[in-house]
Backbone as a chain_set.jsonl record, in Angstrom:
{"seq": "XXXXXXXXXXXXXXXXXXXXXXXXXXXXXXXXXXXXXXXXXXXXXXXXXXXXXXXXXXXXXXXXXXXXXXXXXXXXXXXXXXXXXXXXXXXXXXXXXXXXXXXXXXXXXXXXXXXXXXXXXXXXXXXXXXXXXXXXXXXXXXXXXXXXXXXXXXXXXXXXXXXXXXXXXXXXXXXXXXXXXXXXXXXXX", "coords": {"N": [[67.972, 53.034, 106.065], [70.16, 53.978, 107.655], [71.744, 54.427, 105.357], [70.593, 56.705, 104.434], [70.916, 58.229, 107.043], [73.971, 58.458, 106.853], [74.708, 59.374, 104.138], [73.054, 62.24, 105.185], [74.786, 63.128, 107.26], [77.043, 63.268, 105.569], [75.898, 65.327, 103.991], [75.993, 67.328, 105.704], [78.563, 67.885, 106.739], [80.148, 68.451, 104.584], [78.645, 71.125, 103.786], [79.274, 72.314, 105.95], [81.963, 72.372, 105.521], [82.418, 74.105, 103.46], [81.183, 76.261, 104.695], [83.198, 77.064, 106.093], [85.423, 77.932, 104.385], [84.083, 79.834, 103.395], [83.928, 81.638, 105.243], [86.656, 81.97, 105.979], [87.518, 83.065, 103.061], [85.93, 85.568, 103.168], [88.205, 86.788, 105.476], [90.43, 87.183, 103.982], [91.856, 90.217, 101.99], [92.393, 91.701, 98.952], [94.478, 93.271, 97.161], [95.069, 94.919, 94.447], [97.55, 95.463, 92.045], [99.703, 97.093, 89.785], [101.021, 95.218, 88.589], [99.772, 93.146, 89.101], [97.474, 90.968, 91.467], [97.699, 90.976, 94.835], [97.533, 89.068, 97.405], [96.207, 89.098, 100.64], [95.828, 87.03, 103.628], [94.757, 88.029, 106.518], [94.706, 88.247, 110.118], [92.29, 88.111, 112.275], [92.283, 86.783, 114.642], [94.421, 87.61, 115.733], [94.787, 90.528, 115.625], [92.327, 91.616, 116.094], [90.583, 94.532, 115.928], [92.557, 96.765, 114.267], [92.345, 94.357, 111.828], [89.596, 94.37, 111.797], [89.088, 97.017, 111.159], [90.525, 97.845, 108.592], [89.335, 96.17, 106.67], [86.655, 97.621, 106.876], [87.419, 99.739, 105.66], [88.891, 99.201, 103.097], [86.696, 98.163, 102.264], [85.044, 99.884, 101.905], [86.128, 101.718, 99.47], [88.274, 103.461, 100.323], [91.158, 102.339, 100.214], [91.648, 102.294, 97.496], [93.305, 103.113, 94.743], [95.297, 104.589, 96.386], [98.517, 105.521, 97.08], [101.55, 104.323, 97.57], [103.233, 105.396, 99.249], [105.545, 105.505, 101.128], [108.741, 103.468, 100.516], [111.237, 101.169, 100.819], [113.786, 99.714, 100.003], [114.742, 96.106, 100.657], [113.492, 96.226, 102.721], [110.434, 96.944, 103.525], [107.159, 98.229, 102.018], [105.303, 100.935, 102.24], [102.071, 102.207, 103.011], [98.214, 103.074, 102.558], [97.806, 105.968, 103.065], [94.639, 106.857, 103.565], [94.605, 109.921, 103.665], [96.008, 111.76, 102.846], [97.111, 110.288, 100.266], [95.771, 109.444, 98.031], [95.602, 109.118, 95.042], [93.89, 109.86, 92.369], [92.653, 112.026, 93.93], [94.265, 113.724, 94.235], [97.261, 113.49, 94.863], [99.703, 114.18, 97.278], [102.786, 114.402, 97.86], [104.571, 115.583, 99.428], [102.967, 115.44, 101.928], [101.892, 112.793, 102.222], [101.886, 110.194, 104.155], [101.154, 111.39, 106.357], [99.199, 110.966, 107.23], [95.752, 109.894, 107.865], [92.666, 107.593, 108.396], [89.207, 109.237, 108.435], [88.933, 107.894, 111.108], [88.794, 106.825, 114.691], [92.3, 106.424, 116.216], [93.723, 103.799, 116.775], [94.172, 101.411, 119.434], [97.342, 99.808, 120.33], [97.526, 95.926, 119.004], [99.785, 94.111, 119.597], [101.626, 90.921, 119.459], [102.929, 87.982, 119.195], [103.602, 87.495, 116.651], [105.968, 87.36, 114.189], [107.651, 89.401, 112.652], [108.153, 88.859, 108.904], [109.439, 87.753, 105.927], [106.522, 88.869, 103.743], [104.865, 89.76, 105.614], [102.593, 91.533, 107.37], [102.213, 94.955, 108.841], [100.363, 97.061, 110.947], [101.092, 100.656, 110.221], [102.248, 103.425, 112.652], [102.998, 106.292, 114.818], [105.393, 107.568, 116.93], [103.769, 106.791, 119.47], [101.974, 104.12, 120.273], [99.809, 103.595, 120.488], [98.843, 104.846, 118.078], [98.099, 103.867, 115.525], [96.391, 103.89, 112.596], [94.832, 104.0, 109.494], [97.121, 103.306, 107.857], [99.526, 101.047, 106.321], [102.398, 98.397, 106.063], [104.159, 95.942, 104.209], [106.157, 93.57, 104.661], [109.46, 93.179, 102.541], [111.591, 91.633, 103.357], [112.46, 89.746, 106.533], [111.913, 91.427, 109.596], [113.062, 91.21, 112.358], [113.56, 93.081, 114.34], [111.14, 94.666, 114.451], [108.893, 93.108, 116.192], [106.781, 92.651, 118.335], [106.484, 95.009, 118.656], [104.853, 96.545, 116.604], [101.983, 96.017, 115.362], [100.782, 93.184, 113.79], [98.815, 92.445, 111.181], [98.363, 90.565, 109.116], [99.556, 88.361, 106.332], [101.218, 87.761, 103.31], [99.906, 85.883, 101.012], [99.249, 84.919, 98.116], [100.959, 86.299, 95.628], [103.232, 87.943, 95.738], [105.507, 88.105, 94.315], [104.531, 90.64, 92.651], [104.246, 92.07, 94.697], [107.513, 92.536, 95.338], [108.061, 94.322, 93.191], [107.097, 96.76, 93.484], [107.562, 99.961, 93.192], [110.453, 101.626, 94.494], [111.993, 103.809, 97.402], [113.44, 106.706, 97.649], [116.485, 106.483, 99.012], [117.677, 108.226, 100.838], [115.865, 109.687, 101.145], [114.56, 109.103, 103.03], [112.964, 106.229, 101.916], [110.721, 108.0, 100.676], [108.697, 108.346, 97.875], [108.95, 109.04, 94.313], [106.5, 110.202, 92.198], [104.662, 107.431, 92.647], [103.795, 104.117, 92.856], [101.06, 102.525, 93.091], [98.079, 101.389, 95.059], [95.639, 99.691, 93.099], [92.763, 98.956, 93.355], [91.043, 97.899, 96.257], [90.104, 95.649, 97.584], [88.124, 93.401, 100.388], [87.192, 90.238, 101.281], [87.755, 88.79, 99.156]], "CA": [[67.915, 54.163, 106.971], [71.463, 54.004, 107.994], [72.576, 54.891, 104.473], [70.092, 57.753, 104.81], [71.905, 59.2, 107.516], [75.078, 58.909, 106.151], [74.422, 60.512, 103.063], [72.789, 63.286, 105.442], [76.515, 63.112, 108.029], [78.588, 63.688, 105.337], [75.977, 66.414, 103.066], [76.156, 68.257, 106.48], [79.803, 68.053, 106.97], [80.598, 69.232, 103.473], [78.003, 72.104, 103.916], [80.504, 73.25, 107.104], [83.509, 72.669, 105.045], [82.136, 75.055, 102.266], [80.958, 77.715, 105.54], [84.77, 77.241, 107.015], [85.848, 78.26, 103.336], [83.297, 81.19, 103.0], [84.578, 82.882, 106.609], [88.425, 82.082, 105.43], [87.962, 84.386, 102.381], [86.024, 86.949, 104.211], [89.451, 87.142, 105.831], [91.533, 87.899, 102.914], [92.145, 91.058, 101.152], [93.123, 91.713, 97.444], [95.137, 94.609, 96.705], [95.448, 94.932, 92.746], [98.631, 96.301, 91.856], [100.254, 97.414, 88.327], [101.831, 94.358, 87.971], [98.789, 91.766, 89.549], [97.123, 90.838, 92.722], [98.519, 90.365, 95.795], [96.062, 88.34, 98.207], [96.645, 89.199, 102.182], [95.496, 86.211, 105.013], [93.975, 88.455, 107.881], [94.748, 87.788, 110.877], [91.539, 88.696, 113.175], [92.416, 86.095, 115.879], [95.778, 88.584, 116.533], [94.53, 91.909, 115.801], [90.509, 92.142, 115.686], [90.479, 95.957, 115.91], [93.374, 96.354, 113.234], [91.775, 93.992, 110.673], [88.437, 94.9, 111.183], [89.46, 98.924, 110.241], [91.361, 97.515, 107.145], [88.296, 95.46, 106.159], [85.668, 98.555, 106.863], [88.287, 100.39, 104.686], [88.523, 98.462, 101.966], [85.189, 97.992, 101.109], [84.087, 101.809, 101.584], [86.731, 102.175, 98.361], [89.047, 104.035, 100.588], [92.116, 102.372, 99.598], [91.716, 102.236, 95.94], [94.099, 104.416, 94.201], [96.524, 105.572, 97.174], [99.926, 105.696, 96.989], [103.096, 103.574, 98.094], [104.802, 106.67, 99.698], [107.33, 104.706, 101.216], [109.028, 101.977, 100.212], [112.382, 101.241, 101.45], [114.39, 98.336, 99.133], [114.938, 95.376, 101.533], [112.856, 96.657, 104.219], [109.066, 97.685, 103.383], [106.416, 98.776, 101.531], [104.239, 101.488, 103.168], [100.751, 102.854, 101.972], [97.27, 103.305, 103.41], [97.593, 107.002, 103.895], [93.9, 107.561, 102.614], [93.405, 111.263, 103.433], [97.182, 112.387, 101.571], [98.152, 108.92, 99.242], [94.701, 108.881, 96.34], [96.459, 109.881, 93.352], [92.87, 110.558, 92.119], [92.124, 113.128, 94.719], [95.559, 115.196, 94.326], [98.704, 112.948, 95.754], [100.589, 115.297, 98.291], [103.861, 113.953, 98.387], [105.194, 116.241, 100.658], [102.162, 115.232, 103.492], [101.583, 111.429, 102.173], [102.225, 109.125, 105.089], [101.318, 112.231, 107.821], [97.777, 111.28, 107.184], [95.026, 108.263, 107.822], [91.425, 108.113, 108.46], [88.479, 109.908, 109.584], [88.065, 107.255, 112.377], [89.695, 107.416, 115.747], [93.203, 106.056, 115.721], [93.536, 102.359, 117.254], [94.926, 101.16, 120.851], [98.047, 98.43, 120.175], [97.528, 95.06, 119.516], [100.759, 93.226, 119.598], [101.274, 89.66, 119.41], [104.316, 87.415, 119.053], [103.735, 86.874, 115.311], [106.946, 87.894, 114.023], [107.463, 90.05, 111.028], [109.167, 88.029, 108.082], [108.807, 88.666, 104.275], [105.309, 89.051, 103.352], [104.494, 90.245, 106.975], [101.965, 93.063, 106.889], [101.706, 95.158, 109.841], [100.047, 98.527, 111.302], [102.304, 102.027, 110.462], [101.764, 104.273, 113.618], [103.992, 107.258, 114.946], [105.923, 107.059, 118.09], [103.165, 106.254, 120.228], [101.681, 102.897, 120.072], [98.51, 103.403, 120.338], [97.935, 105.966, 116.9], [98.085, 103.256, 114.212], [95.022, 104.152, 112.091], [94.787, 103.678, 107.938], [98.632, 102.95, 107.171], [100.379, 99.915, 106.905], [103.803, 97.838, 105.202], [104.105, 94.772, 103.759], [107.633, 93.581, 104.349], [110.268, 92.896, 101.802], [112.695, 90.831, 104.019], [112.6, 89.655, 107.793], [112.256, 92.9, 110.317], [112.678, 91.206, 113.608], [113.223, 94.534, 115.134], [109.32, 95.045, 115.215], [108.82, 92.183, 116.611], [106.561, 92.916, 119.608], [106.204, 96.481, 118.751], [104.17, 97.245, 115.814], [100.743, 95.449, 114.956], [100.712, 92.193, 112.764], [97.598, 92.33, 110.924], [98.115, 89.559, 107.912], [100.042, 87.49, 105.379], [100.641, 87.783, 101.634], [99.809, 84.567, 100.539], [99.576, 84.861, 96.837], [101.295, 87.632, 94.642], [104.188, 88.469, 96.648], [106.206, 88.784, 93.25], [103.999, 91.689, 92.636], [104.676, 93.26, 95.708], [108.556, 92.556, 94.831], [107.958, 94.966, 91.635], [106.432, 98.101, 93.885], [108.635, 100.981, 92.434], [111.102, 102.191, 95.424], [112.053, 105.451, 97.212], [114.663, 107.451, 97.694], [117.427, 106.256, 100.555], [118.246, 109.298, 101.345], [114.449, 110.394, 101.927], [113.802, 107.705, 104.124], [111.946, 105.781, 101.087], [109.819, 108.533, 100.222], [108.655, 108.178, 96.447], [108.041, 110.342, 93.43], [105.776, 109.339, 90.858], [104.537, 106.22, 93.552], [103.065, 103.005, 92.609], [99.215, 102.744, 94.239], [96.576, 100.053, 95.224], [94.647, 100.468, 92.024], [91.625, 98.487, 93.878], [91.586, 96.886, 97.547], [88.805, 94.344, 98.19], [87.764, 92.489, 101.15], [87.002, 88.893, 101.394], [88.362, 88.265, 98.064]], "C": [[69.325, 54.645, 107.353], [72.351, 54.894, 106.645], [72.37, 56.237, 104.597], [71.101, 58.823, 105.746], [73.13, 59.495, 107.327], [74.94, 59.709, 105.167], [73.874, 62.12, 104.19], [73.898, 63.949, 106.542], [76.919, 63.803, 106.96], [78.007, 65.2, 103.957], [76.356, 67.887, 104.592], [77.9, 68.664, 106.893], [80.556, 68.852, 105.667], [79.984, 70.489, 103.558], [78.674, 72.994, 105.297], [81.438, 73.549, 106.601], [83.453, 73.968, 103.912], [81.886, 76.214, 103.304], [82.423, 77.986, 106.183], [85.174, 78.287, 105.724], [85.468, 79.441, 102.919], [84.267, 82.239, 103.861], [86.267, 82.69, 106.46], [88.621, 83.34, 104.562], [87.278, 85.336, 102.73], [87.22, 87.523, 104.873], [90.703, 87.504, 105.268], [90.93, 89.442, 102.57], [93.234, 91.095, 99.882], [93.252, 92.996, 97.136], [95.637, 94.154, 95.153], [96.56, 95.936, 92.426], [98.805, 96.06, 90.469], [100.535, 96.01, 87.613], [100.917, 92.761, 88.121], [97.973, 91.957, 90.536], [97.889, 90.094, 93.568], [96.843, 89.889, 97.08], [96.771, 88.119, 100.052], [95.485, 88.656, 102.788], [95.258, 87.476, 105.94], [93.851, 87.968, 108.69], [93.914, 88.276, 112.112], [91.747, 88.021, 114.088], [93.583, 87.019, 116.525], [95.74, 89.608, 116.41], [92.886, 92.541, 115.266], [90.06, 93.628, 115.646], [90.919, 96.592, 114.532], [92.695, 95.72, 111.941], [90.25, 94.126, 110.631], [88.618, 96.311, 110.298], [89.96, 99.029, 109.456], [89.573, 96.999, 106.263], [87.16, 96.746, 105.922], [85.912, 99.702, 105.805], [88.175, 100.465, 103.546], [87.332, 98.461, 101.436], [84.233, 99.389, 101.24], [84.86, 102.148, 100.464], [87.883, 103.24, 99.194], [90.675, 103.984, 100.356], [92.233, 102.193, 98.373], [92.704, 103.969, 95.707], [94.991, 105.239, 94.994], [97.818, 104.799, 97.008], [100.804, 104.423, 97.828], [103.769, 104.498, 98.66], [106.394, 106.546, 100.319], [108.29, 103.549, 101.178], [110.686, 102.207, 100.065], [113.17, 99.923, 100.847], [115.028, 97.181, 100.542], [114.433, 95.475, 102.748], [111.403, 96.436, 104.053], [108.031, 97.994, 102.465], [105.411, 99.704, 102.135], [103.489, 102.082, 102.377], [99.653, 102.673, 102.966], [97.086, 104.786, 103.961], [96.415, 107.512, 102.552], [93.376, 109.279, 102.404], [94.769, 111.844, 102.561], [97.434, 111.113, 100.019], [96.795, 108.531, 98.33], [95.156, 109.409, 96.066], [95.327, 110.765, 92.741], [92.27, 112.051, 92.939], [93.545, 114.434, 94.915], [96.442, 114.657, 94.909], [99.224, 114.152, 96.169], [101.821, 114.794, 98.425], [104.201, 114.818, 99.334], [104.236, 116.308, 102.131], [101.945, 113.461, 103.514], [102.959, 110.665, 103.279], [102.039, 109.959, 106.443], [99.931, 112.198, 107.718], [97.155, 109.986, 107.995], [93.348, 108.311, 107.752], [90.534, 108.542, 108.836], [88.219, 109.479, 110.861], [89.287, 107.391, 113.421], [91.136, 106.417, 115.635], [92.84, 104.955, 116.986], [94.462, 101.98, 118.2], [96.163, 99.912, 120.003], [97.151, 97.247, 120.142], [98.168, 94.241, 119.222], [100.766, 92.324, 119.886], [102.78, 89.446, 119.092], [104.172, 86.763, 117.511], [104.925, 87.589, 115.0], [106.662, 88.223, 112.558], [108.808, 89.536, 110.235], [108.662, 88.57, 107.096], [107.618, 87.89, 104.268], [104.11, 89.471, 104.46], [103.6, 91.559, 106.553], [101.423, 93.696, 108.049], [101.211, 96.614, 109.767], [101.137, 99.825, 111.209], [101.45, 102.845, 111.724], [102.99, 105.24, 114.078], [104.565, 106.449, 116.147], [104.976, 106.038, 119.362], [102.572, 105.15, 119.625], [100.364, 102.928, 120.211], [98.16, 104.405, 118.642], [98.4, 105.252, 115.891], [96.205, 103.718, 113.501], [94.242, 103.327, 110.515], [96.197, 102.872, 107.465], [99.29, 101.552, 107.825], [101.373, 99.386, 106.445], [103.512, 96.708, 105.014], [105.887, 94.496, 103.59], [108.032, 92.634, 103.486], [111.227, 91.422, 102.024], [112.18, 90.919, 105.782], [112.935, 91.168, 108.649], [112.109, 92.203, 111.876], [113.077, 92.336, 114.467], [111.866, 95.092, 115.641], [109.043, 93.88, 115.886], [108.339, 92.42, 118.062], [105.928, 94.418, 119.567], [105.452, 97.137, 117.621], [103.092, 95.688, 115.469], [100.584, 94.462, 114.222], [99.05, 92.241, 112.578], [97.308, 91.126, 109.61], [99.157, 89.233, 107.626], [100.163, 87.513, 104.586], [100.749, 86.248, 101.676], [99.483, 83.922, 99.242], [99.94, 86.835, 96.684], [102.629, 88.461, 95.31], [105.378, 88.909, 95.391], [105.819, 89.861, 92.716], [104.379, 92.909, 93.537], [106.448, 94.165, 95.415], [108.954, 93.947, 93.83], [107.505, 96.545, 91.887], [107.766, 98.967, 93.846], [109.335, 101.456, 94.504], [111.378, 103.138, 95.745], [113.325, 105.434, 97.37], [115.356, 107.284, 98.926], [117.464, 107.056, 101.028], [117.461, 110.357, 101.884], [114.058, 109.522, 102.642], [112.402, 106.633, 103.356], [110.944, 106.845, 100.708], [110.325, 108.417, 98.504], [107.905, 108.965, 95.607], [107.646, 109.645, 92.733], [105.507, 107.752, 91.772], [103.916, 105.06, 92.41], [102.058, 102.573, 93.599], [98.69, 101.143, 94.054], [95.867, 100.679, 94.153], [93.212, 99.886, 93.084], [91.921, 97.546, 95.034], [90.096, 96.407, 97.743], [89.024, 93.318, 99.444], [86.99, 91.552, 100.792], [87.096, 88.269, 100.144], [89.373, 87.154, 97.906]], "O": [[69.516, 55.86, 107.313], [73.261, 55.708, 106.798], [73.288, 57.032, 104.796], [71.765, 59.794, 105.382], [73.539, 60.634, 107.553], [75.075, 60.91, 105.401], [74.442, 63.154, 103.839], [73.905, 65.17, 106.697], [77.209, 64.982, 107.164], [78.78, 65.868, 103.271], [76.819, 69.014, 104.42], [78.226, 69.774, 107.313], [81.408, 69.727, 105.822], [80.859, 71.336, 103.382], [78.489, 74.196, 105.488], [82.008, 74.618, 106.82], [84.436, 74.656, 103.64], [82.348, 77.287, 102.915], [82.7, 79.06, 106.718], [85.25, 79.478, 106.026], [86.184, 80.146, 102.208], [84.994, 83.165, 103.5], [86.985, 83.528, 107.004], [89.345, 84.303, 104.815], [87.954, 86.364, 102.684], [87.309, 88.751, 104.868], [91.711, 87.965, 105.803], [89.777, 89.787, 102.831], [94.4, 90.705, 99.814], [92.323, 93.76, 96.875], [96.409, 93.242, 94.854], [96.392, 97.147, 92.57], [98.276, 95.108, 89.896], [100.342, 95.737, 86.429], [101.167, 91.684, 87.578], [97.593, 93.12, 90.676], [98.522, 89.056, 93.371], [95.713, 90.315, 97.318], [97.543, 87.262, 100.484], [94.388, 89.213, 102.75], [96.355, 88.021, 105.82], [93.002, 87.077, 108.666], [94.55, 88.821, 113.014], [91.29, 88.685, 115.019], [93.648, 87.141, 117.748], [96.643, 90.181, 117.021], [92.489, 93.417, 114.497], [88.915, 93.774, 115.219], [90.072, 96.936, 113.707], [92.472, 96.483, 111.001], [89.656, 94.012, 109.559], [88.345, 96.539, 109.12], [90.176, 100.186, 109.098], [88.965, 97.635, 105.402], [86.769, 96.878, 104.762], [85.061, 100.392, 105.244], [87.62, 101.343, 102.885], [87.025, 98.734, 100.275], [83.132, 99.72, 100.801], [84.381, 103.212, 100.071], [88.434, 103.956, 98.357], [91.405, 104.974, 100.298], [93.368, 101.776, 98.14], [92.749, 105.114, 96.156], [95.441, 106.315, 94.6], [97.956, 103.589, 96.83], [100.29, 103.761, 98.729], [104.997, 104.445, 98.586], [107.527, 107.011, 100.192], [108.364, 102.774, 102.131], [111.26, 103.094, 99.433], [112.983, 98.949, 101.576], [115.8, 97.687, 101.356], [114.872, 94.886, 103.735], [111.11, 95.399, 104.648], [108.806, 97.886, 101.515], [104.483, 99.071, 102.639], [103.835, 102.498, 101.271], [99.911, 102.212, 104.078], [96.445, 105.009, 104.988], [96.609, 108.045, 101.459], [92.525, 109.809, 101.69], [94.479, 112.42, 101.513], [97.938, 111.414, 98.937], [96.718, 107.375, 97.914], [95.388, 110.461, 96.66], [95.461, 111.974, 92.552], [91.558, 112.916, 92.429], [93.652, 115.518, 95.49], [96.728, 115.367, 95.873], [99.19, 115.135, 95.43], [101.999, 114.72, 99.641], [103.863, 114.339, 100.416], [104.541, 116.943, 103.14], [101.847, 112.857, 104.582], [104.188, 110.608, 103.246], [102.533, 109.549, 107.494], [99.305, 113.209, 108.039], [97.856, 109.202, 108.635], [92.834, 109.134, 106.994], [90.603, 108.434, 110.061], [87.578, 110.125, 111.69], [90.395, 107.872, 113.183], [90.982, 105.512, 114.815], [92.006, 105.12, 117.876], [95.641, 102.171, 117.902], [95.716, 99.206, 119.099], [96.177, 97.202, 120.894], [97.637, 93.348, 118.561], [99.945, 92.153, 120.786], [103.623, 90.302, 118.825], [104.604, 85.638, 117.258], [104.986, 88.647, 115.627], [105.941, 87.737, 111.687], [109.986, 89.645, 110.575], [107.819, 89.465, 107.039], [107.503, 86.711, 104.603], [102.892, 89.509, 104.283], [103.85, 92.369, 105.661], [100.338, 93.288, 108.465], [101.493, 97.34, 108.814], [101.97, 99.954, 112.106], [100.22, 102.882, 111.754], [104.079, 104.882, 113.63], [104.408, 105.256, 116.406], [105.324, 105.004, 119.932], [102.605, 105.131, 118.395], [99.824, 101.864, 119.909], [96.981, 104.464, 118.292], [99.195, 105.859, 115.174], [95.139, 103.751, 114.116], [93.415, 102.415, 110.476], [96.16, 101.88, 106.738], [99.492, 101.123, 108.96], [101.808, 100.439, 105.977], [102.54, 96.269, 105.628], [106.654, 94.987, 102.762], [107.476, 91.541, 103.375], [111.48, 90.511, 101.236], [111.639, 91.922, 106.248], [113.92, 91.875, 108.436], [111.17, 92.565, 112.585], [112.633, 92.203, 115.607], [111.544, 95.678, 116.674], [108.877, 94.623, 116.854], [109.164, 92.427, 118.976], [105.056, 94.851, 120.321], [105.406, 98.366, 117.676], [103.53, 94.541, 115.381], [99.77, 94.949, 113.436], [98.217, 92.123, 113.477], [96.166, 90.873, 109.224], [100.054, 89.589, 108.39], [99.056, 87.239, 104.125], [101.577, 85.585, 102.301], [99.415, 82.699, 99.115], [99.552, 87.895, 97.175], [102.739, 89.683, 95.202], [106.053, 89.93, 95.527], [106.747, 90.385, 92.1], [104.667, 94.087, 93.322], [106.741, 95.357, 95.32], [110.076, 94.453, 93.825], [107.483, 97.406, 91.008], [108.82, 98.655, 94.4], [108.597, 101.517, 95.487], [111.275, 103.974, 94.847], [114.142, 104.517, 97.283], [114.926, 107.872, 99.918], [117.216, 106.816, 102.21], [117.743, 111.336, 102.575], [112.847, 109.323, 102.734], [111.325, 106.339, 103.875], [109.983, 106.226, 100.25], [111.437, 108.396, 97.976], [106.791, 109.459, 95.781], [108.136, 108.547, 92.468], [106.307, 106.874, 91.449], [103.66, 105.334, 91.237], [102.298, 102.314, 94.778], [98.861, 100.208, 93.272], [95.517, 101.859, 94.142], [92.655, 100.859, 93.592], [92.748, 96.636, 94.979], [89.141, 97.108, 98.079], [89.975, 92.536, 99.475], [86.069, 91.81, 100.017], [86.524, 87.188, 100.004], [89.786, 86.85, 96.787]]}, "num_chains": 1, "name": "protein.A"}
């Protein structure tokens, strides 16, 4: 009897460790880029608003196929602008990154995660509350945001991929011609 319940201890404990493992990759996202996949940790314990509206995103196909519009060498990667940055639907360079999505734009929610390379936080204008669709994936350490713009994840595989996202123009403030796009963004991948 005793063995019994052991055997039924440790099928129930493995049957948690396999549901911990399920709701982990629910929490990733896989952005497929030119060169691979890059696989972003989600951080809903530090911005549940934020990574839900990435996640709801993602799997409506909204970021598939938009743009990199700005990408800044040692700084950044920015993208997520789905109503200017699908290539398929007519890229705008001259509006990509003044866009986001039909839904209402999202209150702050800052946290003391600090932004280091592979940091991926919320783009928003001056005000702090109008982060919406757009976000960066940094290059190198930005403790300058630090406090002030949205941490929403982690790359945690494929970060040499990211490395490889074509760059803009210094002198346009990273804006890029001919961009390099999310071919496909999946949640809980």
């Amino acid at each position: 009897m005793n063995i019994l319940r052991i055997a039924f201890a440790g099928a129930a404990f493995v049957a948690c460790a396999a549901g911990a493992t399920l709701a982990q990759a629910a929490e990733n996202l896989t952005i497929q880029l030119k060169d691979g996949p890059v696989v972003i940790e989600l951080l809903s314990d530090v911005a549940p608003k934020h990574v839900e509206r990435i996640k709801e995103l993602a799997t409506a196909g909204e970021y598939d196929n938009v743009a990199f519009h700005r990408v800044i060498d040692g700084f950044m990667a920015q993208t997520g602008d789905v109503e200017f940055g699908d290539m398929e639907d007519g890229y705008q360079p001259q509006r990509a990154g003044t866009g986001g999505s039909s839904k209402p734009n999202l209150p702050a929610e800052f946290s003391e995660v600090p932004f280091e390379r592979g940091t991926v936080g919320m783009a928003r204008s001056q005000d702090p509350n109008s982060a919406n669709s757009q976000f960066f994936i940094m290059f190198a350490p930005g403790d300058f945001l630090n406090g002030q713009y949205t941490v929403v994840g982690k790359v945690i595989e494929g970060m040499e991929n990211v490395d490889k996202i074509k760059r803009g123009d210094e002198a346009a403030n990273g804006s890029v011609n001919d961009p390099d796009r999310m071919i496909k963004v999946t949640a809980g991948e």
